[in-house]
Coordinates of C-alpha atoms in Angstrom, one line a residue:
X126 CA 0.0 0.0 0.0
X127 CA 1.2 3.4 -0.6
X128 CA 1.4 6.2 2.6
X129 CA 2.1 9.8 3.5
X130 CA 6.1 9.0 2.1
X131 CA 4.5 9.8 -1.0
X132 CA 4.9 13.4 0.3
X133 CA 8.9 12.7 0.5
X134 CA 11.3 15.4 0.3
X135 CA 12.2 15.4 -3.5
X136 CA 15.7 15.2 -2.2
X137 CA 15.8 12.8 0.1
X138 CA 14.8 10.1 -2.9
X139 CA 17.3 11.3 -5.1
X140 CA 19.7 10.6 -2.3
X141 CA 18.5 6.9 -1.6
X142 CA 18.7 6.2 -5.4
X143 CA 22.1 7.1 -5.0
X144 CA 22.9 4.9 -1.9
X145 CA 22.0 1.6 -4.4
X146 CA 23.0 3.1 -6.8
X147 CA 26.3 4.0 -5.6
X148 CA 26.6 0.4 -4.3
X149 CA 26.3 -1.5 -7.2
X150 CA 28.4 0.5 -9.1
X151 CA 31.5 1.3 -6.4
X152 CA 31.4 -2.6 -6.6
X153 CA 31.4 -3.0 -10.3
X154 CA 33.9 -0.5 -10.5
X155 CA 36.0 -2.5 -8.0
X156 CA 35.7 -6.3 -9.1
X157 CA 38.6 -6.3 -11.2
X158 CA 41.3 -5.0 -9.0
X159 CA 40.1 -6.7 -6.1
X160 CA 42.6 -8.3 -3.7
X161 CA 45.8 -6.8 -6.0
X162 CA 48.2 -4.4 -4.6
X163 CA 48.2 -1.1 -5.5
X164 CA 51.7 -1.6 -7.2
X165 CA 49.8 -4.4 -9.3
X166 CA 47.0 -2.0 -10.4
X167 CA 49.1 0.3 -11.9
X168 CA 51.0 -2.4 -13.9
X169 CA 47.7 -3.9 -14.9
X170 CA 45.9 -0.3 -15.8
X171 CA 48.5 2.4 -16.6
X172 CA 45.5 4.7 -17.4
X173 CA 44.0 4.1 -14.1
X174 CA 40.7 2.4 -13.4
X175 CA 38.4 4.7 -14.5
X176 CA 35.3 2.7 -16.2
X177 CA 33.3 0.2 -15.2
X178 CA 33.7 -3.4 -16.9
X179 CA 31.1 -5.4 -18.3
X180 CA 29.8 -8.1 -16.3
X181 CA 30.2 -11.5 -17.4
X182 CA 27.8 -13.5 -19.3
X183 CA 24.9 -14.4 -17.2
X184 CA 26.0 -13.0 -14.2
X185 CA 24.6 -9.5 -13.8
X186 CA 26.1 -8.7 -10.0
X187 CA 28.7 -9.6 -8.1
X188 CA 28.3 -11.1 -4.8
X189 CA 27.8 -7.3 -3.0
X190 CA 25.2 -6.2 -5.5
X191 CA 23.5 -9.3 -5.8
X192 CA 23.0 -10.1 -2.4
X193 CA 22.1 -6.4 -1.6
X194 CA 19.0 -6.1 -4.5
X195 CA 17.8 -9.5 -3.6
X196 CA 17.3 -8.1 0.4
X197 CA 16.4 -4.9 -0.9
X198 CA 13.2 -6.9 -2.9
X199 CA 12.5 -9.3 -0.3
X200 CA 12.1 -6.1 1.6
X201 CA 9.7 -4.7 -0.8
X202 CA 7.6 -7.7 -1.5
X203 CA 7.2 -9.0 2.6
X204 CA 7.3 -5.3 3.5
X205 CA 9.1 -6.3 7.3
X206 CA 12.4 -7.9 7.2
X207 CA 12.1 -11.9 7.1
X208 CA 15.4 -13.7 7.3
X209 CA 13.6 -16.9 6.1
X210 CA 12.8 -15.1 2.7
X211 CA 15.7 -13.6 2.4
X212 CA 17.8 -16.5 3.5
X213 CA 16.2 -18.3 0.6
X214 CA 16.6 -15.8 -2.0
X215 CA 21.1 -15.7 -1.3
X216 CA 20.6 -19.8 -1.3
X217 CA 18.9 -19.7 -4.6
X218 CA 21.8 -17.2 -6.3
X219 CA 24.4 -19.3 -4.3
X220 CA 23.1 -22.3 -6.2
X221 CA 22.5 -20.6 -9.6
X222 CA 25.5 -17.8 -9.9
X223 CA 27.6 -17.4 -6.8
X224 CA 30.2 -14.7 -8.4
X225 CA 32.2 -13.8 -5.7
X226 CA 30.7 -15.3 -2.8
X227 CA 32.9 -14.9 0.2
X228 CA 34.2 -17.9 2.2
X229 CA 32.1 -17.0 5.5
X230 CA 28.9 -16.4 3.3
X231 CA 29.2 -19.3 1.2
X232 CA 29.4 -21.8 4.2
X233 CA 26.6 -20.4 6.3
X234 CA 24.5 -20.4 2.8
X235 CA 25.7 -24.1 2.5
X236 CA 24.3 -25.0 6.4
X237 CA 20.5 -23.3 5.4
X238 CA 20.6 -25.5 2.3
X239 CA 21.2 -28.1 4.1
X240 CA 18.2 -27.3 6.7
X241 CA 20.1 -25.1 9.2
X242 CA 18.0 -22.1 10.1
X243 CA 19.4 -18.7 8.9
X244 CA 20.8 -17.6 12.2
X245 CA 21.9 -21.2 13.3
X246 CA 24.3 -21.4 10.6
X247 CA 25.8 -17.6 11.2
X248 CA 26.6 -19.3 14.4
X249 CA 27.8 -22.2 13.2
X250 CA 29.9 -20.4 11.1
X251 CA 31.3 -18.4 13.8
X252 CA 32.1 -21.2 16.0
X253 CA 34.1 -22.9 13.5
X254 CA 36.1 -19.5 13.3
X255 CA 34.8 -17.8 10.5
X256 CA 36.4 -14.4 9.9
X257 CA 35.2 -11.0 10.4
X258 CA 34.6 -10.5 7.5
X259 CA 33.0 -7.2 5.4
X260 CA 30.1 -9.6 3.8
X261 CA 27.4 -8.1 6.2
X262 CA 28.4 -5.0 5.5
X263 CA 28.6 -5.3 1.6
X264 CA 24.9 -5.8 1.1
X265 CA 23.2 -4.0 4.0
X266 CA 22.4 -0.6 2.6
X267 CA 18.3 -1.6 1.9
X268 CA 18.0 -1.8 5.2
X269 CA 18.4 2.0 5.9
X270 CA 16.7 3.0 3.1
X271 CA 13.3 0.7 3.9
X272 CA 13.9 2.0 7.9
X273 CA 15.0 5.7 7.7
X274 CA 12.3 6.6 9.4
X275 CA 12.5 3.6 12.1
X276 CA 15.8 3.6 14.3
X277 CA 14.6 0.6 16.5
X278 CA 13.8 -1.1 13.5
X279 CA 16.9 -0.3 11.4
X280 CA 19.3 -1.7 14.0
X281 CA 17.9 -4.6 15.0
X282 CA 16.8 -5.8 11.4
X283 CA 20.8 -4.9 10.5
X284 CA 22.2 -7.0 12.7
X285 CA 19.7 -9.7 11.7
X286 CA 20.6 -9.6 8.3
X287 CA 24.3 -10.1 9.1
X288 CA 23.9 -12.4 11.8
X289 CA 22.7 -14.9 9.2
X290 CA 26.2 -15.5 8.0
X291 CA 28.2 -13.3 10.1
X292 CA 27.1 -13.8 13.7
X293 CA 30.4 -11.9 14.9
X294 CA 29.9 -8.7 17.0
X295 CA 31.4 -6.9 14.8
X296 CA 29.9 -7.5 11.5
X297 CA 26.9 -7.5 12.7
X298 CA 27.1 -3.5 14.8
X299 CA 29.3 -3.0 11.0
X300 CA 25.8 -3.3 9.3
X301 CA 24.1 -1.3 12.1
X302 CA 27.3 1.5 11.7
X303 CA 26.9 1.5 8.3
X304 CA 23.1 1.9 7.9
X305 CA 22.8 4.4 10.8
X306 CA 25.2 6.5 8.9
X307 CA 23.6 6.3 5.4
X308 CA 20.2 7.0 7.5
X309 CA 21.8 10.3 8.5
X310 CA 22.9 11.2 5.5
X311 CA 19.6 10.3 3.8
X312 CA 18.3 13.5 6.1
X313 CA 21.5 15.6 5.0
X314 CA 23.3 15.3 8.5
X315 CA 27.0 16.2 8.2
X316 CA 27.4 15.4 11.7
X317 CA 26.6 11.7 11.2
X318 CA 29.8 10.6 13.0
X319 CA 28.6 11.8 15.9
X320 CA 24.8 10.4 15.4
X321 CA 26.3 6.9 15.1
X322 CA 29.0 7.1 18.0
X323 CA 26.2 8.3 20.2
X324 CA 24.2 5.2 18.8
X325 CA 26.8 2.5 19.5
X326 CA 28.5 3.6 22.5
X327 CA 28.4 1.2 25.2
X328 CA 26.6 -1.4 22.8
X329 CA 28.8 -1.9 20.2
X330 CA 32.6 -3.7 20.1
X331 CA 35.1 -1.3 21.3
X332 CA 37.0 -1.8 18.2
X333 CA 34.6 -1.1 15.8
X334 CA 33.7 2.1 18.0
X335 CA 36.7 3.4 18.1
X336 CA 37.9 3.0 14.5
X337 CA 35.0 5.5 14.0
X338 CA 36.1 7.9 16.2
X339 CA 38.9 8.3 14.9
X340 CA 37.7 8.9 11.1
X341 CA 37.3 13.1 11.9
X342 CA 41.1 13.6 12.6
X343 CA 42.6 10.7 10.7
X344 CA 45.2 11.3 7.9
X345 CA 44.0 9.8 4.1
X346 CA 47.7 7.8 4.4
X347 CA 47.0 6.1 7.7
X348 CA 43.7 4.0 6.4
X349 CA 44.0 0.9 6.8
X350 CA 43.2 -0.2 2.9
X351 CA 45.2 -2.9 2.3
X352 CA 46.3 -4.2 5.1
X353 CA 48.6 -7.4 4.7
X354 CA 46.6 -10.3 6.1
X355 CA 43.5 -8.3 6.6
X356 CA 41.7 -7.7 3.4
X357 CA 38.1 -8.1 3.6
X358 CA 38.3 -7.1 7.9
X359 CA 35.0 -5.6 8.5
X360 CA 36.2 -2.7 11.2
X361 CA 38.2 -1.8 8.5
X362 CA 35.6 -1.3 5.6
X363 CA 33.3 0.2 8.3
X364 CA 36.6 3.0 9.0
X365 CA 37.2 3.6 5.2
X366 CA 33.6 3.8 4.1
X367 CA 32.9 6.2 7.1
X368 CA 36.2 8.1 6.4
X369 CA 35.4 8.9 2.3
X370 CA 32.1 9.7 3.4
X371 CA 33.2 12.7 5.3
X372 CA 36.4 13.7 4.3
X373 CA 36.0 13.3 0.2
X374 CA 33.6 15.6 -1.7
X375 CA 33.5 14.4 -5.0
X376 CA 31.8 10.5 -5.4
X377 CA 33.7 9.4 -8.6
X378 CA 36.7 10.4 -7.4
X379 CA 36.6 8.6 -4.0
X380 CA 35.6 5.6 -5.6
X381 CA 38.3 5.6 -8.0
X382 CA 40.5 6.3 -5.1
X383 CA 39.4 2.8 -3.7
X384 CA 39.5 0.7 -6.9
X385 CA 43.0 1.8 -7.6
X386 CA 44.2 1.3 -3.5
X387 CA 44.7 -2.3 -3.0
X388 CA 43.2 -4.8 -1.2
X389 CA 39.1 -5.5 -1.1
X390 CA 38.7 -2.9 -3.6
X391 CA 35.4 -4.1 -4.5
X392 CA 33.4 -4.3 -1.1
X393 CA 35.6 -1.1 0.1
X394 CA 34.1 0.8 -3.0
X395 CA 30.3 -0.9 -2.6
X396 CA 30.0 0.4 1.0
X397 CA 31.8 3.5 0.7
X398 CA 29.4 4.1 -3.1
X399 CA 26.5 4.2 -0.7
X400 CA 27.4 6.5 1.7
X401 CA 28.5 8.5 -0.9
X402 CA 25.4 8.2 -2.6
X403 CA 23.4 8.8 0.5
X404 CA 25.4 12.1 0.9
X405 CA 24.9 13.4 -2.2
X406 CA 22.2 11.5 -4.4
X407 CA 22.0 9.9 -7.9
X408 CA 23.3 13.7 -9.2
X409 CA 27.0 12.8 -8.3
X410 CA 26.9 9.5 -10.3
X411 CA 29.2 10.1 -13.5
X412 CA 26.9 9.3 -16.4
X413 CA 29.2 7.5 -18.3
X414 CA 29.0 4.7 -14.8
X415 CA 25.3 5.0 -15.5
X416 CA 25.7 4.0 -19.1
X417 CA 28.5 1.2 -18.4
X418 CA 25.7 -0.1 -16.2
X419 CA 23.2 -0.2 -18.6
X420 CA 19.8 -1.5 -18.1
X421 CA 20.0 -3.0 -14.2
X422 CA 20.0 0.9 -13.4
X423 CA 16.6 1.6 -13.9
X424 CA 15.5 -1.1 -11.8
X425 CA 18.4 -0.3 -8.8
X426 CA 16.8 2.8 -9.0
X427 CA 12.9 1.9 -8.6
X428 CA 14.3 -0.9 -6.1
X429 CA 15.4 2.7 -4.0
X430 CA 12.4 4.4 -4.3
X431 CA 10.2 1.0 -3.7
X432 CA 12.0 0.8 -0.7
X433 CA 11.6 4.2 0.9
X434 CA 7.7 5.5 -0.4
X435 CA 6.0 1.6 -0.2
X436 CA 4.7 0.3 3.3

């Protein structure tokens, strides 16, 4: 049914077409330099990495995007977050594409195939010493958007998204760091650091608190981008998606920033695209990205608005 978010600020849509849309395309954008150094980037594109690359044949998305539109529809068509639905729906793509899929993801996904509830096998997975990994994080953006106007809701159905492959502490307050910062942004806060520190303080792991509170002061050459040993580290993702969003005015150019850095270029340029996007709306999108995309952009961007005007 439709309600009173009809009446939304003209703005504030633009801006959550840009948080997907910004996804999708920092991860595209991303994909092929991911897990090379940056030394290795330059030898492989001299002219930078400035375009986004065609996907291949049959798979549309990589593991980010796809797992973030396929929560952002189960959203839209059960209206409430339900981790059986969505569970089902990353099973299904498992089975019939999988690009990408992380280690973490993919075993959790393999338990629920193989009749585990969704947040038994997160568990599972942890126990076994899964990683903490930045595959929460990487797809939990329609969360904000569906529960801008909902704090309660927006936390707790962010860490239930992530706990059902990443039950770790701090993937799953990452997703609730991430969204409570695209939230404020949505509503044009600048001050969103703040907003989310006062949200996780005393709630929150330590280290994935203070890696925040340190974005405001912290020198571009002292992220933590590639890290040896540490690509893919959630509280790292968190850090450089936070940092670009408050410290880089232009979108493209923090995005090519991140493709051409090193390390988990592709989920480091997903999550930081949608804060980015959040800040600043689908105006700060380069066209040319929006015609590499080609036709999945129209529907990213009714996915947006789906998620934000329909209750």
């Amino acid at each position: 049914m439709r309600s009173p978010a009809d009446t939304l600020d003209p703005q504030f849509v633009t801006r959550a077409r840009g948080a997907l849309l910004g996804l999708v395309i920092g991860n595209q954008l991303g994909v092929p330099t991911e897990h090379l150094t940056a030394e290795g980037i330059r030898a492989a594109f001299p002219d930078g990495v400035r375009d986004l690359l065609p996907a291949p044949p049959g798979s549309p998305f990589d593991d980010d995007a796809a797992m973030t539109l396929l929560l952002a529809q189960s959203l839209v068509e059960k209206g409430e977050f339900d981790a059986s639905d969505v569970a089902e729906r990353w099973v299904e793509w498992l089975r019939t594409d999988g690009r990408g899929v992380g280690v973490t993801t993919e075993q959790s996904l393999r338990l629920i195939e193989l009749g585990a509830e969704p947040f038994e096998a997160g568990r599972v997975a942890r126990s076994g010493g899964a990683a903490a990994g930045n595959g929460a994080v990487m797809r939990c953006i329609p969360v904000a958007l569906r529960y801008h106007d909902n704090v309660e809701k927006l936390i707790r159905a962010s860490t239930q998204q992530a706990a059902i492959t990443h039950a770790d502490e701090r993937c799953t307050w990452g997703a609730a760091a991430v969204n409570l910062a695209a939230r404020e942004l949505l509503h044009g806060n600048p001050h969103f650091v703040e907003e989310v520190l006062h949200r996780l303080e005393g709630v929150a792991p330590r280290v994935l608190v203070e890696s925040i509170r340190r974005v405001p002061w912290e020198e571009e050459g002292a992220l933590p981008l590639a890290v040896p040993g540490q690509f893919g580290y959630v509280v790292h993702c968190v850090e450089i998606a936070f940092w670009c969003a408050l410290h880089r005015p232009s979108l493209e150019q923090a995005l090519v920033f991140l493709a051409e850095a090193g390390g988990d270029t592709d989920t480091n340029a997903a999550v930081a695209g949608a804060l980015l996007g959040a800040r600043d709306g689908e105006t700060a999108i380069p066209p040319r990205w929006l015609e590499q995309l080609g036709s999945p952009a129209s529907s990213v961007t009714e996915l947006a608005e789906r998620l934000v005007r329909e209750r």
